[in-house]
PDB file of C-alpha atoms and ligand atoms in Angstrom:
ATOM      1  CA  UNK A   7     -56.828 -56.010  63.451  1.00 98.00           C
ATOM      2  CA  UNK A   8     -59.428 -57.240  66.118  1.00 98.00           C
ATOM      3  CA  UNK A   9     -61.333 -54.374  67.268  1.00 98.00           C
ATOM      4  CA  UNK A  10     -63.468 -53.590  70.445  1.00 98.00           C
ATOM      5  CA  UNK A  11     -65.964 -50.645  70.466  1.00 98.00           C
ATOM      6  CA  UNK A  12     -66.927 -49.673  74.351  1.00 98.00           C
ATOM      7  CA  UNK A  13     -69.465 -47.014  73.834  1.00 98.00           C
ATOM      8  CA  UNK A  14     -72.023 -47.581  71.170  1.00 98.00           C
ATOM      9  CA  UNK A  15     -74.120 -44.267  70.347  1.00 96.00           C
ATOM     10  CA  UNK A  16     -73.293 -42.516  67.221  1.00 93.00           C
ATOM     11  CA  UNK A  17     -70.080 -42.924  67.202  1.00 95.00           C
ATOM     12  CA  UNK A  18     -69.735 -46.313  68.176  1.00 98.00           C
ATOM     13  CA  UNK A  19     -71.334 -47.238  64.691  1.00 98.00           C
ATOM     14  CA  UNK A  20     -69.679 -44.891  62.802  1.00 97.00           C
ATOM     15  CA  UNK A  21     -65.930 -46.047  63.977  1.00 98.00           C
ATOM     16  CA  UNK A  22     -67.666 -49.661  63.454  1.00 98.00           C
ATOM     17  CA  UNK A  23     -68.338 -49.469  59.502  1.00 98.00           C
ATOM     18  CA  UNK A  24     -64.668 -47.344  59.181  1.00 98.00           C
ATOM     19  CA  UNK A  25     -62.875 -49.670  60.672  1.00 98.00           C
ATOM     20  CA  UNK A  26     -64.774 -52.611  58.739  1.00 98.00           C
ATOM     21  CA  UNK A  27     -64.083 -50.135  55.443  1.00 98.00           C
ATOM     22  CA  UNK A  28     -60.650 -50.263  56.531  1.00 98.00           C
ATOM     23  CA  UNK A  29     -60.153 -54.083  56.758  1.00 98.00           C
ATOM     24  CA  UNK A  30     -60.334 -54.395  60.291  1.00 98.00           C
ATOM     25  CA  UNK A  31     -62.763 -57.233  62.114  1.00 98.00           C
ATOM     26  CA  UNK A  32     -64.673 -55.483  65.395  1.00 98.00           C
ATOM     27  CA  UNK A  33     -65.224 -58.003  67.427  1.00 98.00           C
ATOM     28  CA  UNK A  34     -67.243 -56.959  69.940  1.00 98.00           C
ATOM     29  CA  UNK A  35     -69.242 -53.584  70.602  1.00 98.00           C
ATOM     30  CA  UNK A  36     -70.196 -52.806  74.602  1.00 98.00           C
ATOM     31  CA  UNK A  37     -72.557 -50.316  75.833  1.00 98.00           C
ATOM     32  CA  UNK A  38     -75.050 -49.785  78.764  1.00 98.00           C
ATOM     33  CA  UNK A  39     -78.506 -48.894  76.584  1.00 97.00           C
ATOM     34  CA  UNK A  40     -77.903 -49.552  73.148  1.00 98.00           C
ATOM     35  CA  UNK A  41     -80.136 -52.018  71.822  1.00 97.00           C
ATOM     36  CA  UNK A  42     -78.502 -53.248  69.500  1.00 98.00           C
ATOM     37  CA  UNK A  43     -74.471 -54.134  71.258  1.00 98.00           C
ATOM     38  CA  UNK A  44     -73.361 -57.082  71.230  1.00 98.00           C
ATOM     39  CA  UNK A  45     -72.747 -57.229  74.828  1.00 98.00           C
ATOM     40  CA  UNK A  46     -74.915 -55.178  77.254  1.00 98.00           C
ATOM     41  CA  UNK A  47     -73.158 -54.098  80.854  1.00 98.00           C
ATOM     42  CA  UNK A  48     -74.439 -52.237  83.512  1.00 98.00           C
ATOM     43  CA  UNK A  49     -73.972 -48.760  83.913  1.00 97.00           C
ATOM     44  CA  UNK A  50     -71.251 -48.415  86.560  1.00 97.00           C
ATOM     45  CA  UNK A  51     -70.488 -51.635  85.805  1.00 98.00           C
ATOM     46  CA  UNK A  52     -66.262 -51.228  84.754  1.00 98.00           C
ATOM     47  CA  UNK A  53     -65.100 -54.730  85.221  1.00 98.00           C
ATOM     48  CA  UNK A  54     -67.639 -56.066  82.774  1.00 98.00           C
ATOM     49  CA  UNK A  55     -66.567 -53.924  80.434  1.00 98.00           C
ATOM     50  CA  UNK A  56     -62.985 -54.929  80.799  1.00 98.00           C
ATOM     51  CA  UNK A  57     -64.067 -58.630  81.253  1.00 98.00           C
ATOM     52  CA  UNK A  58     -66.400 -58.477  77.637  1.00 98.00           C
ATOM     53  CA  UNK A  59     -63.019 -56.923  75.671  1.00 98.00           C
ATOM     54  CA  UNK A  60     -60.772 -59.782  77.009  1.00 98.00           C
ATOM     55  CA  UNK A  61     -63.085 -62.638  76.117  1.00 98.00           C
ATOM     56  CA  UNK A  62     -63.893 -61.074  72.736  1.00 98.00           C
ATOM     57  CA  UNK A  63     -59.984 -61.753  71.499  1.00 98.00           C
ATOM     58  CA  UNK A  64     -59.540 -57.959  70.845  1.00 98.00           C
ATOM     59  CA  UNK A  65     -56.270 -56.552  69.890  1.00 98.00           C
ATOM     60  CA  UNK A  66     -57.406 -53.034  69.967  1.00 98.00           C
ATOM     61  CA  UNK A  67     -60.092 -51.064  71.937  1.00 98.00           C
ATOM     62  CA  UNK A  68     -61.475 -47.587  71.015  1.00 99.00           C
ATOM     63  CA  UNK A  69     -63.357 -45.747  73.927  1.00 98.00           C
ATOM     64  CA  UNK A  70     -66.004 -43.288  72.869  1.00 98.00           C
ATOM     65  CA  UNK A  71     -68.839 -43.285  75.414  1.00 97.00           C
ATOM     66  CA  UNK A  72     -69.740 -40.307  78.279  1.00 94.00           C
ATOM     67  CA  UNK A  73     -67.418 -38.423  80.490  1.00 90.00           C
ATOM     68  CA  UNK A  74     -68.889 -39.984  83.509  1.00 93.00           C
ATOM     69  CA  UNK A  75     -68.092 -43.260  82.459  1.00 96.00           C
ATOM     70  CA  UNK A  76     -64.210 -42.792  80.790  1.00 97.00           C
ATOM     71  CA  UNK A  77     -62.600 -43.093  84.293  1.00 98.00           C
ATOM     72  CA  UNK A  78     -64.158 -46.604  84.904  1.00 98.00           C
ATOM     73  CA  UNK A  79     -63.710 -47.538  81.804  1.00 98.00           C
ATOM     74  CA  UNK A  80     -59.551 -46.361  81.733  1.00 98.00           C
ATOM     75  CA  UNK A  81     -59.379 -47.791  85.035  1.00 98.00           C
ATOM     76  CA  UNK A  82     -60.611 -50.872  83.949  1.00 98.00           C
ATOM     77  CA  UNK A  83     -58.996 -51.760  80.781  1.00 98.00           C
ATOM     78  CA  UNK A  84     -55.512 -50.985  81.698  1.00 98.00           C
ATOM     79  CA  UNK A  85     -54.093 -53.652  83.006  1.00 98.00           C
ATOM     80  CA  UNK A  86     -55.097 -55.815  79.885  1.00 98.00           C
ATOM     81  CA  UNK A  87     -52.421 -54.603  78.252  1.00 98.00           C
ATOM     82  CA  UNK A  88     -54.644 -54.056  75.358  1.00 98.00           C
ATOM     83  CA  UNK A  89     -53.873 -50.923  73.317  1.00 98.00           C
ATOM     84  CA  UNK A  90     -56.815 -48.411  74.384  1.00 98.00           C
ATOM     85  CA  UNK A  91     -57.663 -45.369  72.330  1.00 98.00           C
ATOM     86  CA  UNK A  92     -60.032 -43.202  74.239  1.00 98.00           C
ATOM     87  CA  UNK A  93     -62.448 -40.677  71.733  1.00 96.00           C
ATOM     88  CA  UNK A  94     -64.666 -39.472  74.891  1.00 93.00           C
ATOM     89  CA  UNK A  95     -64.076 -35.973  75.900  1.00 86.00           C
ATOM     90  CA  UNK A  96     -64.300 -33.965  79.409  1.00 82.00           C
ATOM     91  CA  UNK A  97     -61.362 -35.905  81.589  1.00 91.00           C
ATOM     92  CA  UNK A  98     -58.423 -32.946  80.668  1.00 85.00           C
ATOM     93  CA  UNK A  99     -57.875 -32.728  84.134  1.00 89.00           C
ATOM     94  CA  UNK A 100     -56.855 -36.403  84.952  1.00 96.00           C
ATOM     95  CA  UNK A 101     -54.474 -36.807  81.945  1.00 96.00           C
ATOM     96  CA  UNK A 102     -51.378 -37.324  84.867  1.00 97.00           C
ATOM     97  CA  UNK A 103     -53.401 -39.745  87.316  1.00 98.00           C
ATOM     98  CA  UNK A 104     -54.322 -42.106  84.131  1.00 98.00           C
ATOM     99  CA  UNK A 105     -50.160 -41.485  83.262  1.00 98.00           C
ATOM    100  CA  UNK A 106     -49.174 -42.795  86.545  1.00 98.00           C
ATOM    101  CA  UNK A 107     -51.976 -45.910  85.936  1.00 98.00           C
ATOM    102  CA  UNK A 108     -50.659 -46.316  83.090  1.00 98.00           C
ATOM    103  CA  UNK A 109     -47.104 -46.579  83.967  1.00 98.00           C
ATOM    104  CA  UNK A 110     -47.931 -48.662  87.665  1.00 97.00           C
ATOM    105  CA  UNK A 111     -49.814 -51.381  85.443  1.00 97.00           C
ATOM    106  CA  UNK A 112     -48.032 -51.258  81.862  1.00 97.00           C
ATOM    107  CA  UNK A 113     -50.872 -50.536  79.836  1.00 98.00           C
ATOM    108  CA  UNK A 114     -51.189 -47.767  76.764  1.00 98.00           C
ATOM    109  CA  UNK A 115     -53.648 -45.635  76.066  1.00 98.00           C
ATOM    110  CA  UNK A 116     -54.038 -42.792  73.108  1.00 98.00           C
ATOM    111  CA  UNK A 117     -56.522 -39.962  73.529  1.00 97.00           C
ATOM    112  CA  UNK A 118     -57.612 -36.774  71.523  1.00 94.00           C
ATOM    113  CA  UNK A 119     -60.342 -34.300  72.164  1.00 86.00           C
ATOM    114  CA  UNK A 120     -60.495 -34.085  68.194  1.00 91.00           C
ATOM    115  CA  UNK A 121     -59.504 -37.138  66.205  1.00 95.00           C
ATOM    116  CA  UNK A 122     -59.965 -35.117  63.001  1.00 94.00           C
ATOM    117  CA  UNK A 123     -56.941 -35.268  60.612  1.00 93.00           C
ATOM    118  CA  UNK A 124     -58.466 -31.539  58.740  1.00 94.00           C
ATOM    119  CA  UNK A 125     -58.936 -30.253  62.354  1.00 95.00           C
ATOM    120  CA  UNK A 126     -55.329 -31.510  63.579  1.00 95.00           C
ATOM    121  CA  UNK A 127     -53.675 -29.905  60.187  1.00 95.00           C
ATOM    122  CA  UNK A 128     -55.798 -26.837  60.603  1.00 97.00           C
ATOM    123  CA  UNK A 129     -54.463 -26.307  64.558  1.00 96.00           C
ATOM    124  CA  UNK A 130     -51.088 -26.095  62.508  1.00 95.00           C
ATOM    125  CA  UNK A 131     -52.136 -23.908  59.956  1.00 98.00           C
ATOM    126  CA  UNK A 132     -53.524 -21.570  62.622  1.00 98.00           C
ATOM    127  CA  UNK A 133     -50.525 -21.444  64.532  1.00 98.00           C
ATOM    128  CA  UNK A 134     -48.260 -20.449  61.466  1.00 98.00           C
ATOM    129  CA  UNK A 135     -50.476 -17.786  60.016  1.00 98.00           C
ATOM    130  CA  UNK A 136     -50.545 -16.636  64.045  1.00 98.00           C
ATOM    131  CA  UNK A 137     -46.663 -16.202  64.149  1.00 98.00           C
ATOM    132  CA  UNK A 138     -46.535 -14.820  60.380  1.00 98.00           C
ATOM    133  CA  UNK A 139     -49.518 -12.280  61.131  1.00 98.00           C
ATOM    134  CA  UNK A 140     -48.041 -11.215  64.535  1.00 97.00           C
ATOM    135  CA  UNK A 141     -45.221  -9.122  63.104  1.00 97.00           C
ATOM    136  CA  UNK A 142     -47.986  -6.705  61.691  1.00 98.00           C
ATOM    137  CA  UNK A 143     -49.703  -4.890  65.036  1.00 96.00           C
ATOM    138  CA  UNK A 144     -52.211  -3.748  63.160  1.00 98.00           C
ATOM    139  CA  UNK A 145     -54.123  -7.259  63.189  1.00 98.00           C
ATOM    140  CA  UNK A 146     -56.225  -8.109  65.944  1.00 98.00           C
ATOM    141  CA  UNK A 147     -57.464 -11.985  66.014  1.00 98.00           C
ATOM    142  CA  UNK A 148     -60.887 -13.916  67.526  1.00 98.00           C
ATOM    143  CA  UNK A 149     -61.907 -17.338  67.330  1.00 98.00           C
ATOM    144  CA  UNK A 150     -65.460 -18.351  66.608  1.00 98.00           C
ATOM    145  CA  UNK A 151     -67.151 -21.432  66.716  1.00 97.00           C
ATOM    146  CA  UNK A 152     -70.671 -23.051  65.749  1.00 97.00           C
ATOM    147  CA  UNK A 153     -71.838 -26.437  66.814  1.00 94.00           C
ATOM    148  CA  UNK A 154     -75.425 -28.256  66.543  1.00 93.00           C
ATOM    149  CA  UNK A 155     -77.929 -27.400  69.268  1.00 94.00           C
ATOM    150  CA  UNK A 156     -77.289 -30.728  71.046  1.00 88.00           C
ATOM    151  CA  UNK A 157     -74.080 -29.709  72.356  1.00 85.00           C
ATOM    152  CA  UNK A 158     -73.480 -29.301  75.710  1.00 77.00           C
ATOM    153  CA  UNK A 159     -70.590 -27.555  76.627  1.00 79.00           C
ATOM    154  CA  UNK A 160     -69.678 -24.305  75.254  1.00 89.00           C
ATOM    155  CA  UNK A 161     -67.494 -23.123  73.796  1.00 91.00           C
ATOM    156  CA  UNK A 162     -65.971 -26.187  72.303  1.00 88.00           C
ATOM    157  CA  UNK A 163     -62.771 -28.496  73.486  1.00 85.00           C
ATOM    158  CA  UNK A 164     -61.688 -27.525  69.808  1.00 91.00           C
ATOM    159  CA  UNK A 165     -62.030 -23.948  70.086  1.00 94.00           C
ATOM    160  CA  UNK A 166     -59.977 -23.537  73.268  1.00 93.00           C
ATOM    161  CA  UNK A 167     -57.736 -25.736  71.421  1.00 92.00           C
ATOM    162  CA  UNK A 168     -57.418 -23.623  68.387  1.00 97.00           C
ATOM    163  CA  UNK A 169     -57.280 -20.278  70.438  1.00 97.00           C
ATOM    164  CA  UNK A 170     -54.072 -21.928  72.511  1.00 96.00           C
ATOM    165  CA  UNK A 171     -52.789 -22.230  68.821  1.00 97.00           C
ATOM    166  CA  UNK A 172     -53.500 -19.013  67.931  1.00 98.00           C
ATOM    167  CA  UNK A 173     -51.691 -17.970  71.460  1.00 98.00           C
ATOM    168  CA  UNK A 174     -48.611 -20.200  70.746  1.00 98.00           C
ATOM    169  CA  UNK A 175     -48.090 -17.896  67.239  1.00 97.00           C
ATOM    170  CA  UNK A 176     -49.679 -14.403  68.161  1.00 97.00           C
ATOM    171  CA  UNK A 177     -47.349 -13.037  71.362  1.00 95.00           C
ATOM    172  CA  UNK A 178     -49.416  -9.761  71.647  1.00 93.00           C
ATOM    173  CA  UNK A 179     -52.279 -12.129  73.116  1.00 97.00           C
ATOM    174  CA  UNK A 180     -52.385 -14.033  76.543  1.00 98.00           C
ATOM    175  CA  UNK A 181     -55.545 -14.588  77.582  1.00 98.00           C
ATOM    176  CA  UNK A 182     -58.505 -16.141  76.634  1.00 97.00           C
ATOM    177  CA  UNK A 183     -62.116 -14.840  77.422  1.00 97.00           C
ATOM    178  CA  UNK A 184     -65.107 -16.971  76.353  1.00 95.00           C
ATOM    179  CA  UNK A 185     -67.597 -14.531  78.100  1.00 94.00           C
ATOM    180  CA  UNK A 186     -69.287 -11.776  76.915  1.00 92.00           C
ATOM    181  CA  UNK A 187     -66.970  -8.342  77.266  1.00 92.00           C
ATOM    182  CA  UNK A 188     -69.094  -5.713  79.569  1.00 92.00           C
ATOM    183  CA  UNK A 189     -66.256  -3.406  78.383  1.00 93.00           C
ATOM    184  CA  UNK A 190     -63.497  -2.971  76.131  1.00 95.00           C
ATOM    185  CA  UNK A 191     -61.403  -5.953  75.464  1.00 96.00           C
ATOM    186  CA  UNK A 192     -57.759  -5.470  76.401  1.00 97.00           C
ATOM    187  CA  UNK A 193     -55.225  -6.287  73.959  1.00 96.00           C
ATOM    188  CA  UNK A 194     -53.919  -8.914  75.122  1.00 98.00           C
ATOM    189  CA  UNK A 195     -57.258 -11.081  75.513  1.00 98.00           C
ATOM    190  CA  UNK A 196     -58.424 -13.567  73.104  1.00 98.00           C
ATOM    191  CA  UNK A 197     -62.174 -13.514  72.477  1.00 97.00           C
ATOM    192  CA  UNK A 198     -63.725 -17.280  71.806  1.00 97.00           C
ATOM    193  CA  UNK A 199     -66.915 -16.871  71.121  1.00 97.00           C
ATOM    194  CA  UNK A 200     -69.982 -19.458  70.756  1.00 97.00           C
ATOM    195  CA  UNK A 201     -73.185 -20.019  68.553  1.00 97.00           C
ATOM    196  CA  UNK A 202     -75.596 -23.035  68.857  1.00 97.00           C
ATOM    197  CA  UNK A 203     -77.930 -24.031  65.795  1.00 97.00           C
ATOM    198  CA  UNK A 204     -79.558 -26.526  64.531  1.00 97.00           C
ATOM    199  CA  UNK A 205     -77.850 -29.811  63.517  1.00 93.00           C
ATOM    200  CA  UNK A 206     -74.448 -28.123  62.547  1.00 94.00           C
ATOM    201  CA  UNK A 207     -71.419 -30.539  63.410  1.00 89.00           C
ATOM    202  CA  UNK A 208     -68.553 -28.026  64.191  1.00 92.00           C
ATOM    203  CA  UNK A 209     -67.450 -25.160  62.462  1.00 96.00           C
ATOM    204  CA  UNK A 210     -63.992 -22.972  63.700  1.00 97.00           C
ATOM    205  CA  UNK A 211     -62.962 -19.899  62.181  1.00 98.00           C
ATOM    206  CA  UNK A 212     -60.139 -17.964  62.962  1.00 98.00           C
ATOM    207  CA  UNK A 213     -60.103 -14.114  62.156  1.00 98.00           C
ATOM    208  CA  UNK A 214     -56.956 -12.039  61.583  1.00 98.00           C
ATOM    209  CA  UNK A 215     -58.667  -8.538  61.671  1.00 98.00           C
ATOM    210  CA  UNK A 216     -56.765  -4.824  59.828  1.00 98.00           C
ATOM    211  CA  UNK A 217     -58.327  -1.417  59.660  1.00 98.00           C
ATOM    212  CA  UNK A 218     -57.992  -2.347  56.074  1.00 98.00           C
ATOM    213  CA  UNK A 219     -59.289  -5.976  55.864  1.00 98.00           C
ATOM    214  CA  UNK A 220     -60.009  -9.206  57.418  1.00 98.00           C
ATOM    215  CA  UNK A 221     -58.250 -12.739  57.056  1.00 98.00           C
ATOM    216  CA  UNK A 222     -60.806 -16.159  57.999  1.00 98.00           C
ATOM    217  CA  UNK A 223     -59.700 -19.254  58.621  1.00 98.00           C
ATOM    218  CA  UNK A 224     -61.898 -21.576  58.830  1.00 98.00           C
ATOM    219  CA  UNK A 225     -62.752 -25.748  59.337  1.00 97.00           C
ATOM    220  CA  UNK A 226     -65.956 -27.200  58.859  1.00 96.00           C
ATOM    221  CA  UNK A 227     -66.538 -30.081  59.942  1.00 93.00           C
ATOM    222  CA  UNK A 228     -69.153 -32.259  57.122  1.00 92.00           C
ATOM    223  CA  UNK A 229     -70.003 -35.109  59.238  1.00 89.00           C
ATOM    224  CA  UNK A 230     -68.512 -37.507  62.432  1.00 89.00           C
ATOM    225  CA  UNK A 231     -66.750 -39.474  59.535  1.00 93.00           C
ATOM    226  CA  UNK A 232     -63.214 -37.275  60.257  1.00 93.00           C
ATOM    227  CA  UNK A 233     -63.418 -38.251  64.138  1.00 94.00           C
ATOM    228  CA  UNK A 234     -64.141 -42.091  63.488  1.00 97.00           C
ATOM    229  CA  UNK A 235     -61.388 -42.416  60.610  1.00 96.00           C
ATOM    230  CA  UNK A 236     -58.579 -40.602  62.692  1.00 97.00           C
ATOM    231  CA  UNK A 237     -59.831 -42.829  65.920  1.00 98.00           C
ATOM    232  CA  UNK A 238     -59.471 -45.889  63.854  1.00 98.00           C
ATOM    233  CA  UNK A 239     -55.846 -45.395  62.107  1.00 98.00           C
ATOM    234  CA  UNK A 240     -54.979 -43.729  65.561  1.00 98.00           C
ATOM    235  CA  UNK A 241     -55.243 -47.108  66.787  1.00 98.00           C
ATOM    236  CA  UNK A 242     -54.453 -49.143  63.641  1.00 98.00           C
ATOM    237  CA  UNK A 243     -50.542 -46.709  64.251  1.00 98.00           C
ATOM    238  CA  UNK A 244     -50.959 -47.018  67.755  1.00 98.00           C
ATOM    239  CA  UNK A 245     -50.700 -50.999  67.222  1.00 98.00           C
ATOM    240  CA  UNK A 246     -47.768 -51.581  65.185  1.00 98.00           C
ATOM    241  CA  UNK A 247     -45.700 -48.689  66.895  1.00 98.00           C
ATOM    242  CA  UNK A 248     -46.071 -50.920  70.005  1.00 98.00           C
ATOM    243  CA  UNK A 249     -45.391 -53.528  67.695  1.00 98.00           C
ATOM    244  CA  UNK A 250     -42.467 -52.389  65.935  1.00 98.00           C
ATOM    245  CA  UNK A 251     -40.746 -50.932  69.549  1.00 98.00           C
ATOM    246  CA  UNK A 252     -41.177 -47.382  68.052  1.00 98.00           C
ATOM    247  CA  UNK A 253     -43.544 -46.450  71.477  1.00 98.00           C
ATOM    248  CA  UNK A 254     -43.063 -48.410  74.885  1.00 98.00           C
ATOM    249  CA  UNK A 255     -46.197 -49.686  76.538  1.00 98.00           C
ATOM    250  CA  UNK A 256     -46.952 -48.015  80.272  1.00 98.00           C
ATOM    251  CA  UNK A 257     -47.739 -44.602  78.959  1.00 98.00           C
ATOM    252  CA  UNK A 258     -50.210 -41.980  77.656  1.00 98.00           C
ATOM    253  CA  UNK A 259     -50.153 -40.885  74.202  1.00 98.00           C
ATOM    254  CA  UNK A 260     -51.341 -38.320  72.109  1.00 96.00           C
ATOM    255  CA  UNK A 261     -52.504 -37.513  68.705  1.00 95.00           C
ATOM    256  CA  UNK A 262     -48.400 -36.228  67.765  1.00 93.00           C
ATOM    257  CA  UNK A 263     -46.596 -39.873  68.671  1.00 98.00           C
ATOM    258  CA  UNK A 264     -49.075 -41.979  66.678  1.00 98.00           C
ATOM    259  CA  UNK A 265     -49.173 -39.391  63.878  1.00 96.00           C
ATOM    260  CA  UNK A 266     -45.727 -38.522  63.168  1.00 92.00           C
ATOM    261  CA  UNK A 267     -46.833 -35.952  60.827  1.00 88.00           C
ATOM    262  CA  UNK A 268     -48.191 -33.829  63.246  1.00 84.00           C
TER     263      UNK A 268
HETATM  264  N1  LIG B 106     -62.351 -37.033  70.368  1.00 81.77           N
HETATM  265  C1  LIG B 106     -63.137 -36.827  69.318  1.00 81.77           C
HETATM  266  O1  LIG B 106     -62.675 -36.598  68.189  1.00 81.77           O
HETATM  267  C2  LIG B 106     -64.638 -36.898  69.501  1.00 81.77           C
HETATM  268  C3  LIG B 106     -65.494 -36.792  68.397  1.00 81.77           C
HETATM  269  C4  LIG B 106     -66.865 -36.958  68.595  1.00 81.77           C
HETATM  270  C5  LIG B 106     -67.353 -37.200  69.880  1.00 81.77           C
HETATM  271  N2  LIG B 106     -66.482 -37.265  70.928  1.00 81.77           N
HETATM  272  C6  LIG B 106     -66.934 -37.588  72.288  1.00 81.77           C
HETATM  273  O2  LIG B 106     -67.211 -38.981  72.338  1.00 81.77           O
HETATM  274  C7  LIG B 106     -68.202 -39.227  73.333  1.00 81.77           C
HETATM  275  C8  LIG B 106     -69.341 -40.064  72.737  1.00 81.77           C
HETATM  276  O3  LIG B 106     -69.939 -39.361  71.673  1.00 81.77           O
HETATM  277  P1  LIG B 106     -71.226 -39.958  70.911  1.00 81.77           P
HETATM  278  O4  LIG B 106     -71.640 -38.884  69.964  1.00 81.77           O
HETATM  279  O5  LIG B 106     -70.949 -41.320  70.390  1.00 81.77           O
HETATM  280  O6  LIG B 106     -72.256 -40.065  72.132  1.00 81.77           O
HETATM  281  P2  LIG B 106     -73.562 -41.001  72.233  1.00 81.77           P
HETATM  282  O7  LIG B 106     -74.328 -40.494  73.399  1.00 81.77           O
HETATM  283  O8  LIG B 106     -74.242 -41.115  70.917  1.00 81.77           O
HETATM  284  O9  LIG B 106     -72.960 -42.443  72.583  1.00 81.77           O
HETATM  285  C9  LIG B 106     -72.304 -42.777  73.780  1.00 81.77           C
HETATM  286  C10 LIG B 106     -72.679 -44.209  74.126  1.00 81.77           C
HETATM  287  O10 LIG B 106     -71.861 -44.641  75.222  1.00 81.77           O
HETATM  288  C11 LIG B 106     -72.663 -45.485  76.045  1.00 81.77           C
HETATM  289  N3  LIG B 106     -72.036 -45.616  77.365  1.00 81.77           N
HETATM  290  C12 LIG B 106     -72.028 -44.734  78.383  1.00 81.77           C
HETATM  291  N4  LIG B 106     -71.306 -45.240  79.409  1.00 81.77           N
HETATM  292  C13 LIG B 106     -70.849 -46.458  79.008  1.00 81.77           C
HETATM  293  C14 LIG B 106     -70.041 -47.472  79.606  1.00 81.77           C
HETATM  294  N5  LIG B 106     -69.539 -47.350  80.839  1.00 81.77           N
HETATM  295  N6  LIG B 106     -69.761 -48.596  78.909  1.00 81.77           N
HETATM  296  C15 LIG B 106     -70.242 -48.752  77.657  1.00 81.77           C
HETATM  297  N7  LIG B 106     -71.013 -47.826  77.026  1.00 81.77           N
HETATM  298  C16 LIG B 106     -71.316 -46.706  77.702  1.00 81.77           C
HETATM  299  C17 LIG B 106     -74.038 -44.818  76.038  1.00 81.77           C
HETATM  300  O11 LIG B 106     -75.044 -45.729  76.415  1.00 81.77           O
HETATM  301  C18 LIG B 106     -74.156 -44.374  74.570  1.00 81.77           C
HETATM  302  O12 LIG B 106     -74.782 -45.355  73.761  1.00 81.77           O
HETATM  303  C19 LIG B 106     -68.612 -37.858  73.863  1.00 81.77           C
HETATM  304  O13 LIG B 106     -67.837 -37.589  75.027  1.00 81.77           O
HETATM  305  C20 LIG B 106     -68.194 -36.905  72.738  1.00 81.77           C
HETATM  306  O14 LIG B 106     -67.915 -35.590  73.189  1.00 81.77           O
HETATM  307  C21 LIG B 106     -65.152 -37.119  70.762  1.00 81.77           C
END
């Protein structure tokens, strides 16, 4: 399919050479600094970025740029009509206001804060070994995660992810903590705990903790490769659903209705 990249930093041109591995054609790549884009806009600048996607023939935009630009750029593309998948992180809190766009103008968008198939199958395999573990009270459970020293946020969209997994399965837990404990944790919080290093790319682990012994689980992440393939066939799936009348444009996806096996 015809693809157009908005947003291209690193993973701009790492979803460009997937989806070219993949068969698909990008047709245009958009971005406020990048040198080398194919079309330069202005930052702030929404309505060019919608305007460069229609006249590039896309069938197919993927969205990875900064969250103080994702609103805009939602905003902007909807009413093309054009199926949108958004990578960029940070806009959790609007999820029903781009809904209710979405719905007023008929447009479709996708979104995940991880795009990872391993990291997707792992929230699953957390979840299960949560509910299977929880009928032992002798296990307590933590979540740790590591991420390169460029990172800005801690801890990561992931690990709150994977700790709301680990909540789903593990009843004796309700609450998360991600700051230090200047006591005793209670029971029933969840500690999610953060390290930044060097150029790491995202590590998650799990622990199931005994008097006896200790059960990891852990993901790591190799490279952004995972995010841009599970962007691309999230759009690639995205497309012929819409296609084949299996999802209705005017809505807000997520990773489960374009990958069923989720
Ligand atoms: N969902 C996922 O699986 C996943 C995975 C990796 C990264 N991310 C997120 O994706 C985003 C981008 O990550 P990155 O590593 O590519 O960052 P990056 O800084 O390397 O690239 C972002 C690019 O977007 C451009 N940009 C900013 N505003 C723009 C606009 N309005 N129009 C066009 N281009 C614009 C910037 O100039 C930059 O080149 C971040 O929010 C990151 O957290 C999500």
């Amino acid at each position: 399919m015809k693809i157009a990249l908005v947003g291209y930093g690193k993973m701009g041109h790492m979803l460009e050479s997937t989806a070219l591995s993949f068969g698909n054609e990008v047709v245009t790549t958009i971005d406020v600094i990048a040198p080398d884009a194919k079309v330069k806009v202005a930052s702030g600048d929404y309505e060019a970025v919608a305007k460069a996607v229609i006249e590039s023939g896309a069938e197919g935009v993927i969205e990875f740029t900064h969250p103080s630009s994702v609103m805009g750029n939602i905003k902007a593309l909807l009413p093309s009509k054009i199926p949108l998948v958004v990578g960029t992180t940070g806009w959790n809190d609007k999820h029903e206001e781009v809904a209710a766009l979405a719905a007023q103008c008929g447009g479709t968008v996708m979104t995940s804060a991880n795009f990872s198939i391993g990291v997707n199958l792992f929230y699953k395999i957390v979840e299960e070994a949560s509910k299977l573990i929880n009928a032992f009270d002798e296990y307590d459970a933590a979540v740790w995660e590591m991420h390169h020293n460029q990172k800005a946020d801690s801890p990561s969209g992931t690990a709150l992810d994977v700790a709301r997994h680990v909540l789903a399965g593990f009843t004796k837990k309700n609450e998360i903590v991600t700051d230090a404990f200047h006591s005793k944790p209670l029971p029933n919080q969840l500690h999610v705990s953060s390290t930044r290093c060097g150029s790491v790319p995202g590590t998650h682990t799990v622990y199931f903790d005994s008097p006896a012994d200790t059960i990891e689980l852990t993901h790591t992440a190799r490279s952004r490769q995972g995010f841009a393939s599970g962007a691309v066939h999230a759009l690639e799936n995205l497309k012929r659903f819409l296609d084949e009348g299996k999802l209705s444009s005017g809505k807000l996806y997520g990773m489960k209705d374009v990958f069923p096996e989720f």
